[in-house]
Amino acid sequence: MSAVVGPERRAVLHRRVRLIVAFTITYNVIEAVVAIAAGSMASSAALIGFGLDSVIEVASAAAVAWQFTRRDPQRWEKVTVKAIAIAFFALAAWVSVEAIRSLAGVGEVDHSPLGIVIATASLLIMPALAQWEIRTGRELGSRSVQADAKQLLLCSYLSGTVLIGLLANLVFGWQWADSVAALVVAALAAREGLEAWGGELETPLGVLQNFDGEPGPER
């Protein structure tokens, strides 16, 4: 479809992707602060892990930005991606340990209305944002933009999992539900780490670097 997109339309689509990227990064920062704060108050490993995942997503975008300030960005490619992968592995390990400790009866998970609010907001916002980005990526013929949209969908799954755990604890008093949700967060974080370690990293700023002035790369 990108073959029939004229220069003016392409410029509009590029601006749209920049808007999506800016919103995604800004929202992830807010999400991280709120989720970590709410998780700390409620001793919720799922919420804290959810927030830390957002921190890593923002940090990966910042790492890509830093990489492209270097004189030879390609030289730092492997170092940047491996560092991001290690961060995801560390997150998966920490969340897993905390979830297992909670399942073993160490610590008590409190209710978190604030956590429910941020998880619900993400569950409503991210799928809509992902669909908008997917449509934009298809019109541009950009696989990198569509790949980034899949990261937004992953965030949606994460939000849904955390929300179910928080609601189960609130309504039924199932504190173990938070730990189960946390283990799902850990599994998804480990998956992101493996993809990054294998070089399959796609961050918002990476998307901009890939399509800026050119059709999306065939990945």
Short mmCIF file of C-alpha atoms in Angstrom, two decimals:
data_model
loop_
_atom_site.label_atom_id
_atom_site.label_comp_id
_atom_site.label_asym_id
_atom_site.label_seq_id
_atom_site.Cartn_x
_atom_site.Cartn_y
_atom_site.Cartn_z
CA MET A 1 0.00 0.00 0.00
CA SER A 2 2.95 2.33 0.65
CA ALA A 3 3.64 2.47 -3.12
CA VAL A 4 0.53 4.61 -3.67
CA VAL A 5 1.07 6.91 -0.68
CA GLY A 6 2.07 10.33 -1.95
CA PRO A 7 4.65 12.61 -0.30
CA GLU A 8 2.04 14.77 1.45
CA ARG A 9 0.19 11.79 2.88
CA ARG A 10 3.48 10.16 3.92
CA ALA A 11 4.44 13.35 5.78
CA VAL A 12 1.09 13.24 7.62
CA LEU A 13 1.65 9.59 8.56
CA HIS A 14 5.18 10.33 9.78
CA ARG A 15 3.84 13.11 12.01
CA ARG A 16 1.20 10.70 13.30
CA VAL A 17 3.83 8.13 14.27
CA ARG A 18 5.85 10.83 16.05
CA LEU A 19 2.71 11.77 17.98
CA ILE A 20 2.10 8.12 18.93
CA VAL A 21 5.72 7.72 20.01
CA ALA A 22 5.66 10.89 22.11
CA PHE A 23 2.42 9.86 23.80
CA THR A 24 3.67 6.30 24.40
CA ILE A 25 6.86 7.43 26.11
CA THR A 26 5.07 10.10 28.19
CA TYR A 27 2.34 7.67 29.24
CA ASN A 28 4.88 4.97 30.14
CA VAL A 29 6.67 7.41 32.45
CA ILE A 30 3.40 8.26 34.21
CA GLU A 31 2.37 4.60 34.31
CA ALA A 32 5.70 3.59 35.83
CA VAL A 33 5.57 6.21 38.59
CA VAL A 34 1.96 5.45 39.54
CA ALA A 35 2.29 1.65 39.32
CA ILE A 36 5.51 1.48 41.36
CA ALA A 37 4.12 3.86 44.01
CA ALA A 38 0.84 1.94 44.24
CA GLY A 39 2.65 -1.39 44.24
CA SER A 40 4.98 -0.30 47.03
CA MET A 41 2.07 0.86 49.19
CA ALA A 42 0.17 -2.39 48.62
CA SER A 43 3.21 -4.70 48.63
CA SER A 44 2.06 -5.91 45.20
CA ALA A 45 4.79 -7.65 43.21
CA ALA A 46 2.55 -7.60 40.13
CA LEU A 47 2.08 -3.83 40.23
CA ILE A 48 5.73 -3.11 40.95
CA GLY A 49 6.77 -5.44 38.13
CA PHE A 50 4.28 -3.75 35.82
CA GLY A 51 5.77 -0.36 36.66
CA LEU A 52 9.36 -1.56 36.31
CA ASP A 53 8.53 -3.02 32.89
CA SER A 54 7.40 0.47 31.84
CA VAL A 55 10.65 1.91 33.24
CA ILE A 56 12.67 -0.51 31.11
CA GLU A 57 10.61 0.32 28.01
CA VAL A 58 11.35 4.03 28.51
CA ALA A 59 14.98 3.30 29.34
CA SER A 60 15.34 1.25 26.15
CA ALA A 61 14.05 4.20 24.13
CA ALA A 62 16.51 6.46 25.94
CA ALA A 63 19.31 3.96 25.27
CA VAL A 64 18.51 4.00 21.54
CA ALA A 65 18.48 7.81 21.64
CA TRP A 66 21.88 7.79 23.37
CA GLN A 67 23.20 5.28 20.86
CA PHE A 68 22.37 7.58 17.97
CA THR A 69 24.24 10.48 19.57
CA ARG A 70 27.46 8.49 19.17
CA ARG A 71 29.76 9.13 16.23
CA ASP A 72 29.41 5.47 15.20
CA PRO A 73 25.97 4.28 16.40
CA GLN A 74 26.41 0.81 14.90
CA ARG A 75 29.40 0.20 17.12
CA TRP A 76 27.19 0.46 20.20
CA GLU A 77 24.32 -1.62 18.82
CA LYS A 78 25.15 -4.91 20.55
CA VAL A 79 26.07 -3.28 23.85
CA THR A 80 22.83 -1.31 23.95
CA VAL A 81 20.60 -4.26 23.10
CA LYS A 82 22.38 -6.66 25.49
CA ALA A 83 22.07 -4.14 28.34
CA ILE A 84 18.33 -3.84 27.73
CA ALA A 85 18.00 -7.64 27.61
CA ILE A 86 19.83 -7.99 30.95
CA ALA A 87 17.48 -5.41 32.49
CA PHE A 88 14.47 -7.50 31.40
CA PHE A 89 16.07 -10.68 32.79
CA ALA A 90 16.76 -8.94 36.10
CA LEU A 91 13.15 -7.76 36.24
CA ALA A 92 11.87 -11.28 35.54
CA ALA A 93 14.11 -12.73 38.26
CA TRP A 94 13.14 -10.13 40.88
CA VAL A 95 9.40 -10.40 40.21
CA SER A 96 9.58 -14.21 40.27
CA VAL A 97 11.33 -14.23 43.65
CA GLU A 98 8.86 -11.74 45.13
CA ALA A 99 5.88 -13.68 43.75
CA ILE A 100 7.18 -16.98 45.16
CA ARG A 101 7.84 -15.35 48.56
CA SER A 102 4.30 -14.02 48.56
CA LEU A 103 2.87 -17.45 47.65
CA ALA A 104 4.90 -18.92 50.50
CA GLY A 105 3.15 -16.56 52.90
CA VAL A 106 5.92 -14.01 53.35
CA GLY A 107 4.24 -10.60 53.42
CA GLU A 108 0.64 -9.54 52.87
CA VAL A 109 -0.74 -7.93 49.70
CA ASP A 110 -3.11 -5.04 50.40
CA HIS A 111 -5.88 -3.75 48.15
CA SER A 112 -4.81 -1.09 45.64
CA PRO A 113 -7.56 1.12 44.17
CA LEU A 114 -4.85 3.30 42.57
CA GLY A 115 -3.32 0.23 40.96
CA ILE A 116 -6.71 -0.80 39.61
CA VAL A 117 -7.14 2.68 38.09
CA ILE A 118 -3.78 2.69 36.28
CA ALA A 119 -4.17 -0.90 35.08
CA THR A 120 -7.69 -0.14 33.79
CA ALA A 121 -6.47 3.03 32.07
CA SER A 122 -3.71 1.10 30.31
CA LEU A 123 -6.13 -1.65 29.31
CA LEU A 124 -8.37 0.95 27.65
CA ILE A 125 -5.69 3.16 26.11
CA MET A 126 -3.06 0.75 24.81
CA PRO A 127 -5.25 -1.43 22.52
CA ALA A 128 -6.74 1.68 20.88
CA LEU A 129 -3.28 3.22 20.47
CA ALA A 130 -1.93 -0.06 19.07
CA GLN A 131 -4.71 -0.31 16.48
CA TRP A 132 -4.07 3.28 15.40
CA GLU A 133 -0.37 2.56 15.02
CA ILE A 134 -1.01 -0.71 13.17
CA ARG A 135 -3.23 1.07 10.64
CA THR A 136 -0.63 3.80 10.24
CA GLY A 137 2.16 1.25 9.80
CA ARG A 138 0.20 -0.67 7.19
CA GLU A 139 -0.50 2.47 5.19
CA LEU A 140 3.17 3.40 5.36
CA GLY A 141 4.22 -0.15 4.54
CA SER A 142 6.42 -0.04 7.64
CA ARG A 143 7.02 -3.30 9.49
CA SER A 144 8.95 -1.51 12.23
CA VAL A 145 5.95 0.68 13.06
CA GLN A 146 3.69 -2.39 13.13
CA ALA A 147 6.22 -4.22 15.31
CA ASP A 148 6.17 -1.35 17.78
CA ALA A 149 2.37 -1.58 17.86
CA LYS A 150 2.72 -5.20 18.95
CA GLN A 151 4.68 -3.96 21.97
CA LEU A 152 1.67 -1.82 22.86
CA LEU A 153 -0.54 -4.91 22.61
CA LEU A 154 1.88 -6.73 24.92
CA CYS A 155 1.43 -3.89 27.40
CA SER A 156 -2.33 -4.43 27.11
CA TYR A 157 -1.97 -8.12 28.01
CA LEU A 158 0.22 -7.11 30.95
CA SER A 159 -2.38 -4.56 32.09
CA GLY A 160 -5.18 -7.12 31.86
CA THR A 161 -3.24 -9.70 33.85
CA VAL A 162 -2.37 -7.25 36.62
CA LEU A 163 -5.94 -5.93 36.72
CA ILE A 164 -7.39 -9.44 37.11
CA GLY A 165 -5.00 -10.13 39.99
CA LEU A 166 -5.85 -6.85 41.74
CA LEU A 167 -9.61 -7.33 41.32
CA ALA A 168 -9.45 -10.94 42.53
CA ASN A 169 -7.68 -9.76 45.67
CA LEU A 170 -10.15 -6.90 46.18
CA VAL A 171 -13.38 -8.84 45.54
CA PHE A 172 -12.55 -12.34 46.75
CA GLY A 173 -9.56 -11.70 49.01
CA TRP A 174 -7.37 -13.97 46.88
CA GLN A 175 -3.94 -12.58 47.71
CA TRP A 176 -2.32 -15.40 45.74
CA ALA A 177 -3.88 -13.91 42.57
CA ASP A 178 -1.38 -11.03 42.79
CA SER A 179 1.49 -13.52 42.84
CA VAL A 180 0.10 -15.40 39.85
CA ALA A 181 -0.25 -12.12 37.96
CA ALA A 182 3.32 -11.25 38.96
CA LEU A 183 4.59 -14.55 37.53
CA VAL A 184 2.86 -13.76 34.22
CA VAL A 185 4.58 -10.34 34.24
CA ALA A 186 7.89 -12.12 34.89
CA ALA A 187 7.30 -14.53 32.01
CA LEU A 188 6.52 -11.71 29.59
CA ALA A 189 9.56 -9.76 30.80
CA ALA A 190 11.75 -12.81 30.23
CA ARG A 191 10.30 -13.14 26.72
CA GLU A 192 11.13 -9.50 25.99
CA GLY A 193 14.62 -10.12 27.31
CA LEU A 194 15.12 -13.13 25.04
CA GLU A 195 13.89 -11.16 22.01
CA ALA A 196 16.24 -8.29 22.85
CA TRP A 197 19.16 -10.69 23.40
CA GLY A 198 18.46 -12.13 19.96
CA GLY A 199 18.49 -8.66 18.42
CA GLU A 200 14.70 -8.42 17.98
CA LEU A 201 14.40 -5.16 19.92
CA GLU A 202 11.96 -2.51 18.73
CA THR A 203 11.63 0.68 20.75
CA PRO A 204 9.61 3.78 19.89
CA LEU A 205 12.72 5.81 19.14
CA GLY A 206 14.10 2.91 17.16
CA VAL A 207 10.97 3.04 15.02
CA LEU A 208 11.58 6.71 14.28
CA GLN A 209 15.17 5.99 13.27
CA ASN A 210 14.00 3.17 10.99
CA PHE A 211 11.32 4.96 9.02
CA ASP A 212 12.49 8.59 9.16
CA GLY A 213 12.42 9.74 5.57
CA GLU A 214 12.18 6.20 4.22
CA PRO A 215 9.55 3.47 3.89
CA GLY A 216 9.59 0.96 6.73
CA PRO A 217 12.38 -1.60 6.52
CA GLU A 218 11.69 -5.19 5.69
CA ARG A 219 12.53 -7.01 8.90
#
